[in-house]
Amino acid sequence: MFHHVKDLQFNARVSRPDPRFANLLLEQFGGENGELAAAMQYFTQAFGAKQPHPDKYDMLMDIATEEFSHLEIVGATIQMLLKGVNGDLKDAAEQSEIMVAMNGKAAKENVIHSALSANPQFPIITGGGPTPRNSQGIPWCASYINSNGDLTVDLRTNLASESRAKLVYEHLMKFTDDPYIHETLSFLMTREVTHYKMFEAALNSIQPNFPPGVLAADPRYLQNVYNLSDGTVRGPWNEGEIKGMGKDFIYVENPLQQVKETEGQTKLPEDYSKELKASEKLDKDMSAIKSEEVKQAEPKGVAQWSTY
């Protein structure tokens, strides 16, 4: 159940009309890394988390709802940036607010053209309101959403989503000198950092959470890292210990030779039978644990989502 409070979560303000920046800000309204995508992603992920992880369901729904409130802030800001564009602009005189914002240098037709470029749909479809499109006019798409049915995978996806959204706000701040908009963007950018830390804490509270999914990594292929380019640099990603796994990377200097000698990894020089048995046992144990986790969480008898 949702209850809409008409006051914004943050007091979004705009000093002057700016159709060009309104266009850029559409990226966070209907873009791939925008607020609508984030809200729908977390909202969708929450359903699968309800039974096995009711606490994470609560968190995902809270953050999804906040993302909808951020969408409202972005939409309101876009609308304010188009002030004077919709309605009386076509009859505007030189002293109109938007003409003053343009320093009086542009003719009325140029200002209208700028507004149309910023939001080409507004005079035809929306009457001035923002629509779920990005800054290039591409409609929002459900393919922006990632929901994999494994909470540890979803939480890692969300860490990346929050990182990208934070970066977009950071870039947007470079394209406006309006102090009020800077305040709004700073608020929205900072909330992405907060959400990142919430998702990070939630992931760490699920143990074990690696590797993602249920099945363990095949020990025959886990440790190899291949030299597949000239001048490869060595570092902690291809030498030393594989963090948290108690094994070391094995650097394969000549992958082509290795593939030929092992007949495509089918005849390895080492015997991994002991490791494979341990891996198979771990797979069975983890499968049983994960399955029981969900079964125990599911209510018996009539299924009921809420308890009143």
Short mmCIF file of C-alpha atoms in Angstrom, two decimals:
data_model
loop_
_atom_site.label_atom_id
_atom_site.label_comp_id
_atom_site.label_asym_id
_atom_site.label_seq_id
_atom_site.Cartn_x
_atom_site.Cartn_y
_atom_site.Cartn_z
CA MET A 1 0.00 0.00 0.00
CA PHE A 2 1.37 3.35 -0.99
CA HIS A 3 0.43 6.72 0.45
CA HIS A 4 1.55 9.78 -1.46
CA VAL A 5 2.69 12.86 0.44
CA LYS A 6 2.64 15.83 -1.89
CA ASP A 7 5.63 17.54 -0.29
CA LEU A 8 8.93 16.55 -1.87
CA GLN A 9 11.55 14.68 0.16
CA PHE A 10 13.97 17.50 -0.71
CA ASN A 11 13.02 21.13 -1.34
CA ALA A 12 13.90 21.22 -5.04
CA ARG A 13 14.27 24.75 -6.42
CA VAL A 14 15.36 26.36 -9.67
CA SER A 15 16.75 29.88 -10.12
CA ARG A 16 15.81 30.30 -13.78
CA PRO A 17 14.47 28.36 -16.76
CA ASP A 18 17.00 26.20 -18.58
CA PRO A 19 15.50 23.93 -21.27
CA ARG A 20 18.91 22.60 -22.26
CA PHE A 21 19.66 21.30 -18.77
CA ALA A 22 16.11 19.97 -18.51
CA ASN A 23 16.99 17.75 -21.44
CA LEU A 24 20.15 16.48 -19.73
CA LEU A 25 18.25 15.81 -16.51
CA LEU A 26 15.85 13.53 -18.38
CA GLU A 27 18.68 10.99 -18.17
CA GLN A 28 17.86 10.54 -14.48
CA PHE A 29 14.11 10.45 -15.12
CA GLY A 30 13.81 7.81 -17.83
CA GLY A 31 17.40 6.79 -18.51
CA GLU A 32 19.16 3.48 -17.97
CA ASN A 33 20.76 4.63 -14.71
CA GLY A 34 17.90 6.87 -13.62
CA GLU A 35 15.50 6.88 -10.69
CA LEU A 36 12.67 5.03 -12.45
CA ALA A 37 14.99 2.17 -13.35
CA ALA A 38 16.31 1.97 -9.78
CA ALA A 39 12.84 2.06 -8.24
CA MET A 40 11.53 -0.70 -10.52
CA GLN A 41 14.65 -2.82 -10.06
CA TYR A 42 14.49 -2.84 -6.26
CA PHE A 43 10.71 -3.16 -6.27
CA THR A 44 10.95 -6.22 -8.53
CA GLN A 45 13.79 -7.82 -6.56
CA ALA A 46 11.84 -7.47 -3.32
CA PHE A 47 9.23 -10.07 -4.27
CA GLY A 48 11.73 -12.91 -4.49
CA ALA A 49 13.32 -11.86 -1.21
CA LYS A 50 10.06 -11.82 0.78
CA GLN A 51 10.03 -15.43 1.99
CA PRO A 52 13.68 -16.37 2.60
CA HIS A 53 14.83 -12.87 3.61
CA PRO A 54 11.90 -10.80 4.97
CA ASP A 55 14.32 -8.27 6.46
CA LYS A 56 15.88 -7.67 3.03
CA TYR A 57 12.39 -7.43 1.52
CA ASP A 58 11.72 -4.57 3.93
CA MET A 59 14.97 -2.85 2.95
CA LEU A 60 14.40 -3.25 -0.80
CA MET A 61 10.86 -1.89 -0.56
CA ASP A 62 12.03 1.08 1.50
CA ILE A 63 14.76 1.96 -0.98
CA ALA A 64 12.47 1.38 -3.97
CA THR A 65 9.94 3.76 -2.45
CA GLU A 66 12.63 6.36 -1.83
CA GLU A 67 13.73 6.03 -5.46
CA PHE A 68 10.16 6.84 -6.53
CA SER A 69 10.38 9.96 -4.38
CA HIS A 70 13.64 10.85 -6.12
CA LEU A 71 11.90 10.37 -9.47
CA GLU A 72 9.36 12.92 -8.27
CA ILE A 73 12.13 15.36 -7.37
CA VAL A 74 13.77 14.96 -10.79
CA GLY A 75 10.43 15.34 -12.59
CA ALA A 76 9.54 18.44 -10.60
CA THR A 77 12.94 19.97 -11.33
CA ILE A 78 12.58 19.30 -15.06
CA GLN A 79 9.16 20.93 -14.99
CA MET A 80 10.53 24.00 -13.22
CA LEU A 81 13.40 24.23 -15.71
CA LEU A 82 10.78 24.48 -18.47
CA LYS A 83 8.99 27.36 -16.76
CA GLY A 84 7.80 29.80 -19.38
CA VAL A 85 8.27 27.30 -22.17
CA ASN A 86 4.85 25.71 -22.02
CA GLY A 87 1.95 28.08 -22.46
CA ASP A 88 2.73 31.72 -23.07
CA LEU A 89 6.22 31.41 -24.57
CA LYS A 90 4.87 31.63 -28.09
CA ASP A 91 3.51 35.05 -27.23
CA ALA A 92 6.42 36.06 -25.01
CA ALA A 93 7.91 39.50 -25.30
CA GLU A 94 11.55 40.39 -24.83
CA GLN A 95 11.01 41.02 -21.10
CA SER A 96 9.65 37.51 -20.38
CA GLU A 97 11.48 35.53 -17.73
CA ILE A 98 12.92 32.99 -20.12
CA MET A 99 14.14 35.71 -22.48
CA VAL A 100 15.90 37.41 -19.59
CA ALA A 101 17.50 34.08 -18.69
CA MET A 102 18.85 33.95 -22.22
CA ASN A 103 20.30 37.44 -21.72
CA GLY A 104 18.00 38.77 -24.40
CA LYS A 105 20.37 37.67 -27.15
CA ALA A 106 18.26 34.97 -28.71
CA ALA A 107 15.19 35.66 -30.78
CA LYS A 108 11.90 34.20 -29.60
CA GLU A 109 12.06 31.56 -32.31
CA ASN A 110 15.50 30.42 -31.12
CA VAL A 111 14.26 30.06 -27.56
CA ILE A 112 11.31 28.00 -28.72
CA HIS A 113 13.68 25.86 -30.79
CA SER A 114 15.85 25.34 -27.72
CA ALA A 115 12.83 24.26 -25.69
CA LEU A 116 11.70 21.87 -28.38
CA SER A 117 15.19 20.40 -28.58
CA ALA A 118 15.19 19.90 -24.84
CA ASN A 119 11.87 18.07 -24.78
CA PRO A 120 10.56 17.53 -28.31
CA GLN A 121 7.52 15.59 -27.06
CA PHE A 122 6.08 18.33 -24.86
CA PRO A 123 4.03 20.36 -27.35
CA ILE A 124 2.61 17.28 -29.05
CA ILE A 125 2.15 14.59 -26.40
CA THR A 126 2.73 15.74 -22.86
CA GLY A 127 1.79 19.39 -22.84
CA GLY A 128 5.01 20.28 -21.08
CA GLY A 129 5.52 17.46 -18.61
CA PRO A 130 8.54 15.14 -18.57
CA THR A 131 8.04 11.64 -19.91
CA PRO A 132 9.98 8.43 -19.17
CA ARG A 133 12.57 9.03 -21.86
CA ASN A 134 16.28 9.66 -21.60
CA SER A 135 18.14 12.76 -22.78
CA GLN A 136 18.15 11.44 -26.36
CA GLY A 137 14.40 10.83 -26.39
CA ILE A 138 14.69 7.04 -26.14
CA PRO A 139 11.74 5.59 -24.15
CA TRP A 140 12.40 3.90 -20.84
CA CYS A 141 12.75 0.13 -21.23
CA ALA A 142 12.19 -2.75 -18.81
CA SER A 143 15.47 -4.28 -19.99
CA TYR A 144 17.16 -1.71 -17.73
CA ILE A 145 16.02 -3.83 -14.76
CA ASN A 146 18.16 -6.65 -13.37
CA SER A 147 16.45 -9.17 -11.09
CA ASN A 148 18.03 -12.62 -11.00
CA GLY A 149 16.17 -14.43 -8.23
CA ASP A 150 19.32 -14.82 -6.14
CA LEU A 151 19.53 -12.09 -3.53
CA THR A 152 23.33 -12.04 -3.36
CA VAL A 153 23.48 -11.54 -7.14
CA ASP A 154 20.81 -8.84 -6.98
CA LEU A 155 22.60 -6.98 -4.19
CA ARG A 156 25.85 -6.98 -6.16
CA THR A 157 23.92 -5.67 -9.17
CA ASN A 158 22.51 -2.92 -6.98
CA LEU A 159 25.99 -1.87 -5.85
CA ALA A 160 26.88 -1.30 -9.49
CA SER A 161 23.57 0.49 -10.17
CA GLU A 162 24.07 2.93 -7.31
CA SER A 163 27.66 3.54 -8.44
CA ARG A 164 26.54 4.41 -11.98
CA ALA A 165 23.71 6.64 -10.78
CA LYS A 166 26.08 8.51 -8.47
CA LEU A 167 28.43 9.11 -11.35
CA VAL A 168 25.65 10.45 -13.60
CA TYR A 169 24.66 13.02 -10.96
CA GLU A 170 28.31 13.96 -10.57
CA HIS A 171 28.55 14.61 -14.32
CA LEU A 172 25.27 16.53 -14.41
CA MET A 173 26.57 18.96 -11.79
CA LYS A 174 29.22 20.09 -14.29
CA PHE A 175 26.59 21.38 -16.71
CA THR A 176 24.70 23.85 -14.53
CA ASP A 177 25.75 26.78 -12.40
CA ASP A 178 22.35 27.11 -10.72
CA PRO A 179 23.10 26.84 -6.96
CA TYR A 180 19.63 25.50 -6.20
CA ILE A 181 19.98 22.70 -8.73
CA HIS A 182 23.42 21.92 -7.34
CA GLU A 183 21.82 21.46 -3.91
CA THR A 184 19.22 19.09 -5.32
CA LEU A 185 21.74 17.07 -7.31
CA SER A 186 24.07 16.89 -4.31
CA PHE A 187 21.24 15.48 -2.20
CA LEU A 188 20.32 12.89 -4.83
CA MET A 189 23.96 11.94 -5.43
CA THR A 190 24.58 11.47 -1.71
CA ARG A 191 21.53 9.23 -1.31
CA GLU A 192 23.06 6.92 -3.93
CA VAL A 193 26.09 6.56 -1.64
CA THR A 194 23.82 5.80 1.33
CA HIS A 195 21.96 3.15 -0.64
CA TYR A 196 25.27 1.63 -1.74
CA LYS A 197 26.33 1.19 1.88
CA MET A 198 22.93 -0.27 2.79
CA PHE A 199 23.17 -2.86 0.02
CA GLU A 200 26.76 -3.61 0.99
CA ALA A 201 25.77 -4.21 4.62
CA ALA A 202 22.84 -6.40 3.54
CA LEU A 203 25.12 -8.51 1.33
CA ASN A 204 27.64 -8.97 4.14
CA SER A 205 24.86 -10.10 6.48
CA ILE A 206 24.14 -13.10 4.20
CA GLN A 207 26.68 -15.84 4.83
CA PRO A 208 27.92 -17.60 2.84
CA ASN A 209 27.41 -15.19 -0.07
CA PHE A 210 30.21 -16.32 -2.40
CA PRO A 211 30.34 -17.65 -5.02
CA PRO A 212 26.97 -16.35 -6.24
CA GLY A 213 24.27 -18.97 -6.63
CA VAL A 214 24.47 -22.48 -5.20
CA LEU A 215 27.14 -24.44 -7.05
CA ALA A 216 30.80 -24.16 -6.08
CA ALA A 217 33.46 -23.29 -8.63
CA ASP A 218 35.06 -26.25 -10.44
CA PRO A 219 38.53 -26.65 -8.86
CA ARG A 220 40.03 -27.77 -12.18
CA TYR A 221 39.58 -24.36 -13.75
CA LEU A 222 39.43 -21.95 -10.84
CA GLN A 223 43.03 -20.89 -10.38
CA ASN A 224 44.22 -20.34 -13.95
CA VAL A 225 44.65 -16.81 -15.28
CA TYR A 226 45.74 -16.51 -18.89
CA ASN A 227 48.22 -14.22 -20.62
CA LEU A 228 46.01 -13.21 -23.55
CA SER A 229 47.70 -9.99 -24.63
CA ASP A 230 51.17 -8.63 -25.23
CA GLY A 231 52.79 -6.88 -22.29
CA THR A 232 50.46 -8.20 -19.60
CA VAL A 233 51.02 -6.54 -16.23
CA ARG A 234 51.18 -8.69 -13.12
CA GLY A 235 49.16 -7.71 -10.08
CA PRO A 236 46.87 -9.05 -7.32
CA TRP A 237 44.35 -10.03 -10.01
CA ASN A 238 46.68 -12.62 -11.59
CA GLU A 239 49.24 -13.55 -8.92
CA GLY A 240 49.29 -14.43 -5.25
CA GLU A 241 46.32 -15.60 -3.20
CA ILE A 242 42.76 -15.65 -4.51
CA LYS A 243 41.20 -13.59 -1.76
CA GLY A 244 39.00 -15.58 0.58
CA MET A 245 39.47 -18.91 -1.18
CA GLY A 246 42.70 -20.25 0.28
CA LYS A 247 44.22 -20.84 -3.17
CA ASP A 248 46.75 -19.05 -5.34
CA PHE A 249 46.39 -17.86 -8.90
CA ILE A 250 48.29 -19.90 -11.50
CA TYR A 251 49.62 -17.70 -14.27
CA VAL A 252 49.53 -19.39 -17.68
CA GLU A 253 52.15 -17.63 -19.77
CA ASN A 254 51.36 -19.48 -23.00
CA PRO A 255 47.62 -20.33 -23.12
CA LEU A 256 47.79 -21.74 -26.66
CA GLN A 257 50.42 -24.26 -25.66
CA GLN A 258 48.49 -25.14 -22.50
CA VAL A 259 45.28 -25.79 -24.46
CA LYS A 260 47.09 -28.05 -26.94
CA GLU A 261 48.92 -30.01 -24.23
CA THR A 262 45.75 -30.59 -22.23
CA GLU A 263 43.58 -31.24 -25.30
CA GLY A 264 41.28 -28.35 -24.48
CA GLN A 265 41.48 -28.71 -20.69
CA THR A 266 40.30 -32.34 -20.81
CA LYS A 267 43.59 -33.98 -19.85
CA LEU A 268 45.09 -32.02 -17.00
CA PRO A 269 48.49 -32.89 -15.55
CA GLU A 270 47.20 -32.88 -11.98
CA ASP A 271 44.70 -35.18 -10.29
CA TYR A 272 41.80 -33.16 -8.92
CA SER A 273 39.73 -36.14 -7.75
CA LYS A 274 39.94 -35.17 -4.07
CA GLU A 275 38.98 -31.56 -4.79
CA LEU A 276 36.14 -32.65 -7.09
CA LYS A 277 34.65 -34.90 -4.41
CA ALA A 278 34.82 -32.06 -1.90
CA SER A 279 33.19 -29.74 -4.44
CA GLU A 280 30.41 -32.23 -5.15
CA LYS A 281 29.70 -32.59 -1.43
CA LEU A 282 29.63 -28.83 -1.04
CA ASP A 283 27.18 -28.55 -3.95
CA LYS A 284 24.82 -31.05 -2.29
CA ASP A 285 25.10 -29.37 1.09
CA MET A 286 24.50 -25.90 -0.29
CA SER A 287 21.60 -27.11 -2.43
CA ALA A 288 19.95 -28.61 0.64
CA ILE A 289 20.58 -25.48 2.72
CA LYS A 290 19.21 -23.10 0.09
CA SER A 291 16.20 -25.28 -0.62
CA GLU A 292 15.36 -25.67 3.06
CA GLU A 293 15.80 -21.95 3.60
CA VAL A 294 13.03 -21.20 1.15
CA LYS A 295 10.77 -24.07 2.24
CA GLN A 296 10.93 -23.08 5.90
CA ALA A 297 10.06 -19.52 5.04
CA GLU A 298 6.99 -20.43 3.01
CA PRO A 299 3.72 -20.46 5.01
CA LYS A 300 1.81 -23.72 5.27
CA GLY A 301 -1.76 -23.88 4.04
CA VAL A 302 -3.30 -20.76 2.54
CA ALA A 303 -0.67 -18.39 1.29
CA GLN A 304 -1.05 -14.86 2.65
CA TRP A 305 1.35 -12.04 1.86
CA SER A 306 0.45 -9.75 4.75
CA THR A 307 -0.47 -10.26 8.38
CA TYR A 308 -2.97 -7.67 9.59
#
